[in-house]
Coordinates of C-alpha atoms in Angstrom, one line a residue:
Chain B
X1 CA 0.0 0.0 0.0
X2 CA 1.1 3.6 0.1
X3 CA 1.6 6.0 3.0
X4 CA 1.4 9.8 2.2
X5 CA 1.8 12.6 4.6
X6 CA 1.3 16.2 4.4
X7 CA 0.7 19.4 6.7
X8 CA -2.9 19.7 7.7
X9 CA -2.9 23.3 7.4
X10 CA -0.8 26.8 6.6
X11 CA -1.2 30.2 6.6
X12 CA 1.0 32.3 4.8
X13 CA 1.5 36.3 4.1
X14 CA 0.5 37.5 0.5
X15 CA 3.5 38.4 -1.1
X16 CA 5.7 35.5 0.4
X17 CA 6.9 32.2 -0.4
X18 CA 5.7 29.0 1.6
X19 CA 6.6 25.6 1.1
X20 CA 4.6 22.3 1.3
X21 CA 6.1 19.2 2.3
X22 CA 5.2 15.6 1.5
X23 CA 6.6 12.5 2.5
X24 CA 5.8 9.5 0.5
X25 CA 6.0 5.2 1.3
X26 CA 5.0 2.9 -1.9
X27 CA 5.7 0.2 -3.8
X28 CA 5.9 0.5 -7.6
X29 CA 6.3 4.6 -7.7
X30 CA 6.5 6.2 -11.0
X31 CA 6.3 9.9 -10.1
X32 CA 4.6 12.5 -8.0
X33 CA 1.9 15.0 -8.7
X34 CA 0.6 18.1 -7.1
X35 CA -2.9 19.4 -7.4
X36 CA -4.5 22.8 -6.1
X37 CA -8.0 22.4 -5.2
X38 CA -10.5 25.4 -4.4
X39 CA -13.6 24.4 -2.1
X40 CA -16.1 22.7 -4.2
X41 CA -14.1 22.5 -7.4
X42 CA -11.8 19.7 -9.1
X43 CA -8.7 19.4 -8.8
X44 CA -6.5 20.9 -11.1
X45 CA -3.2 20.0 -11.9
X46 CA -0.2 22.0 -11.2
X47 CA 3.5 20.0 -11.6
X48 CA 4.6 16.4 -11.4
X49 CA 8.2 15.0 -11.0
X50 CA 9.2 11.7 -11.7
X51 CA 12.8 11.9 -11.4
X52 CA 14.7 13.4 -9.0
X53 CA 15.5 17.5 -9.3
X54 CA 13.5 20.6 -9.3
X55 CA 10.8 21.2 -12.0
X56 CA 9.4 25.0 -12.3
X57 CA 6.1 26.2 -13.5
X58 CA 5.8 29.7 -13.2
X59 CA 5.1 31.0 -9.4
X60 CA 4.8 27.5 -8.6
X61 CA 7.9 24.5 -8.3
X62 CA 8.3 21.1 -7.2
X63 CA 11.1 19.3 -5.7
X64 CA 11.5 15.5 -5.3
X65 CA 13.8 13.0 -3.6
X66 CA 13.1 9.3 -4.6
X67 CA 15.8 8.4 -2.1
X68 CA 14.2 10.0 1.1
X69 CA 10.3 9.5 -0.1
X70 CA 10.2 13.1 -0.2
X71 CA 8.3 16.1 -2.1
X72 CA 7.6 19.4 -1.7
X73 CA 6.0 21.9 -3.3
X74 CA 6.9 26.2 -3.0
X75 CA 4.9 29.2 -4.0
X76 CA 6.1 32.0 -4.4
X77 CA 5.1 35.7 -4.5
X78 CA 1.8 34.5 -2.8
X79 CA -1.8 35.7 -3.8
X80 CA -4.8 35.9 -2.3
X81 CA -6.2 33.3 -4.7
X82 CA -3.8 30.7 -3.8
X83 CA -6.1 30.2 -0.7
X84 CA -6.9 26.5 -1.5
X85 CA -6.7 22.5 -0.8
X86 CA -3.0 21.4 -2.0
X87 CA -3.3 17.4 -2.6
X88 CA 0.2 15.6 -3.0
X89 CA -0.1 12.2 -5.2
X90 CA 1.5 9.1 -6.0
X91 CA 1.6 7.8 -8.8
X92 CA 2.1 3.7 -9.0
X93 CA 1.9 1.4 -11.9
X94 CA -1.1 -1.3 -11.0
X95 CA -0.6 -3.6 -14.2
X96 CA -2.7 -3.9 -17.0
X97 CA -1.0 -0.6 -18.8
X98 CA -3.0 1.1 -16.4
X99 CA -1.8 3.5 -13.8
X100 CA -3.5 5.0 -10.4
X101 CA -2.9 7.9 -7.9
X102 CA -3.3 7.4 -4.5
X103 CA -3.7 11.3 -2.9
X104 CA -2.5 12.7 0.8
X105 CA -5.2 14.2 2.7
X106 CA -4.3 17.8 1.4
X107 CA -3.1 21.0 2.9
X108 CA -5.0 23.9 3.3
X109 CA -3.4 27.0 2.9
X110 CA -4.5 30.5 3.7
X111 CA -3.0 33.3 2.4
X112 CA -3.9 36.4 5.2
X113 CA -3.2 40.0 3.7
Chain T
X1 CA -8.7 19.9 -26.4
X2 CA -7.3 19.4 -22.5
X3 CA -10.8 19.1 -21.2
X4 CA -12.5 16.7 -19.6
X5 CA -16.4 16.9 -19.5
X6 CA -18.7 16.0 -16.9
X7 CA -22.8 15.9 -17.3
X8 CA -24.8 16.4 -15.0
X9 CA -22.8 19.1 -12.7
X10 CA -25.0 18.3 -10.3
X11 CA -27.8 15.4 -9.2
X12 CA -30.3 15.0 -6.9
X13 CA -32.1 11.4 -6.7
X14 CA -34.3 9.3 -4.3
X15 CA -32.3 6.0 -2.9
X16 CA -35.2 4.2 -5.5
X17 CA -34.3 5.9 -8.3
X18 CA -31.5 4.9 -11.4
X19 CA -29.4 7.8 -12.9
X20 CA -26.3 8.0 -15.1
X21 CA -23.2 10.0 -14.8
X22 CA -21.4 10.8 -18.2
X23 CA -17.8 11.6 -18.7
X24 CA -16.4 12.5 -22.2
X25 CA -12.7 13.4 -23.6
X26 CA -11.2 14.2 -27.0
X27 CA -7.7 13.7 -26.0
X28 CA -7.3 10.4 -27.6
X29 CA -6.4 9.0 -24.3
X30 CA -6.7 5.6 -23.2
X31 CA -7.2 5.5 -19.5
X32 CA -10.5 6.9 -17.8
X33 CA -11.0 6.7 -14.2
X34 CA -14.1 7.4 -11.2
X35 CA -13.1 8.8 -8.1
X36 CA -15.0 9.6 -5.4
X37 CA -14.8 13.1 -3.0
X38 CA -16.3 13.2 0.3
X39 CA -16.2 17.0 1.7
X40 CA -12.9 18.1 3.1
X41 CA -11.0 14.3 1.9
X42 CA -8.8 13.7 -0.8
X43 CA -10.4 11.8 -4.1
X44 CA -10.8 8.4 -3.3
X45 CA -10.3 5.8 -6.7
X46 CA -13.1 3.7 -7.4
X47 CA -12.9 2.7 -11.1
X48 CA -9.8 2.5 -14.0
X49 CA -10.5 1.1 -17.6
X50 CA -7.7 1.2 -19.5
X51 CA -8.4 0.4 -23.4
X52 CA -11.6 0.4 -23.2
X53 CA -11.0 -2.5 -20.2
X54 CA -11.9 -2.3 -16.3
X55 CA -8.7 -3.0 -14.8
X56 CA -9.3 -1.8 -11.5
X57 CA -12.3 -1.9 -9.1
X58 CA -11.5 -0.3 -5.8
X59 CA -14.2 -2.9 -4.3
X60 CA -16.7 -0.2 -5.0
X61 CA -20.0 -1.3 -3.7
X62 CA -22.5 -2.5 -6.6
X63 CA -24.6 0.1 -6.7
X64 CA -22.4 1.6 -8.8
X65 CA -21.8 -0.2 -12.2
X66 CA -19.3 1.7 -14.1
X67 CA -19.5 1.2 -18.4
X68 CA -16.7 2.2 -21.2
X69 CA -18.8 2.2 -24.1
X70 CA -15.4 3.7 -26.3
X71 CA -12.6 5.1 -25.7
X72 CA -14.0 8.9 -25.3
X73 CA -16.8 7.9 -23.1
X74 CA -17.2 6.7 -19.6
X75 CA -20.4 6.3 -17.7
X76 CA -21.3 5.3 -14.0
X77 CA -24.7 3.9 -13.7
X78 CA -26.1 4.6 -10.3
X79 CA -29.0 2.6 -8.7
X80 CA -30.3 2.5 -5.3
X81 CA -27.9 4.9 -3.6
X82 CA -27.7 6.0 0.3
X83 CA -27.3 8.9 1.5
X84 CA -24.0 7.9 2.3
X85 CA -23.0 8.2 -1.2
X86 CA -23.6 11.6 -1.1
X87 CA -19.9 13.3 -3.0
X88 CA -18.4 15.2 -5.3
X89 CA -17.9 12.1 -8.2
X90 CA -14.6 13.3 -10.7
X91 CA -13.6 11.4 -13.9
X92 CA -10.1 11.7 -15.2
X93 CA -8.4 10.4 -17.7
X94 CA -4.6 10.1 -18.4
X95 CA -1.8 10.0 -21.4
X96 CA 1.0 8.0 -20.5
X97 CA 4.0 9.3 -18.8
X98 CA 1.9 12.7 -19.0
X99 CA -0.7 14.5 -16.3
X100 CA -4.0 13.1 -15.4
X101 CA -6.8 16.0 -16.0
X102 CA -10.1 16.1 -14.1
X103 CA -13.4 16.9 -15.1
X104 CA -15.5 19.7 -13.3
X105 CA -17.2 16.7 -11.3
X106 CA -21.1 16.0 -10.4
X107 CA -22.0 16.6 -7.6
X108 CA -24.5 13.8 -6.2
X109 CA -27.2 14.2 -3.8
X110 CA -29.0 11.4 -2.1
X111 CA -32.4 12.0 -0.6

């Protein structure tokens, strides 16, 4: 099975940088997604790594660690907007040429003026 | 076309009653998926075809009977719901060794 473990909850000041960790234990990984989720909305995709290294997307990068079971996603110059749900996933391969995330439980952020 | 559809965006039905949710991409990709989304909980997998194939069932009660009529369309026929079952329902669907994109969801109701 697979074990994923985020923050609860963050706040954060508009303007700054935060960073969300995840820690990760699976069998059969093949890569690591983050999602942002707004209350009531899907979840929409924002970066994946597979290998190890630093991948950026804008405001928004994503760091991972095969080695240590370890993710974690930074945003910078913060906005009000980024107020949201931020689910870290797992990504294993379950046979059949079919694939399946498992998620964390999510973080919520708030970003306070 | 990076968009998944979902119809209805949202349901209400009686624990008698039989509905369908629909889920539709033009993506040309090969691996649809059901999860389910309780308030304030991370999606929870219940379905995965995979060419056109179930190849996972998260031992999803079977109330729910999930179909794959090609490979743009995926439906979840629902009949005799609880409450209980009461969510936000997502599709997906995936390219390989690429991102998995949601649909806008239905959100079910169960009276």
């Amino acid at each position: 099975g697979q074990n994923i473990d985020q923050p609860t909850e963050m706040t954060a000041t508009e303007g700054a940088i935060v960073q969300i960790n995840c820690t990760y234990q699976t069998s059969g990984f093949n890569g690591l997604f983050w999602y942002q989720q707004h209350a009531g909305e899907a979840p929409t995709f924002l970066s994946y790594n597979v290998l190890d290294g630093l991948e950026e997307k804008g405001r928004f990068s994503s760091f991972l660690s095969r080695s240590k079971g370890y993710s974690y996603l930074l945003l910078k110059e913060l906005q009000m907007k980024d107020s949201a749900s931020y689910l870290c996933a797992v990504r294993v391969y379950s046979g059949a040429g079919s694939y399946q995330l498992t998620f964390g439980k999510g973080t919520k952020l708030s970003v306070i003026p | 076309d990076t968009e998944v559809t979902q119809t209805p965006k949202h349901l209400v039905m009686g624990m008698t009653n039989k509905k369908s949710l629909k889920c539709e991409q033009h993506m040309g990709h090969r691996a649809m998926y059901w999860y389910k989304q309780k308030a304030k909980k991370p999606p929870e997998l219940m379905f995965v075809y995979s060419y056109e194939k179930l190849s996972i069932n998260e031992s999803v009660p079977s109330r729910f009977s999930p179909e794959c009529p090609n490979s743009s369309l995926l439906n979840l026929h629902l009949h005799a719901l609880q409450p209980e079952d009461s969510a936000l329902y997502l599709c997906a669907s995936w390219a390989p060794g690429g991102e998995q994109y949601f649909g806008p969801g239905t959100r079910l109701t169960v009276t």
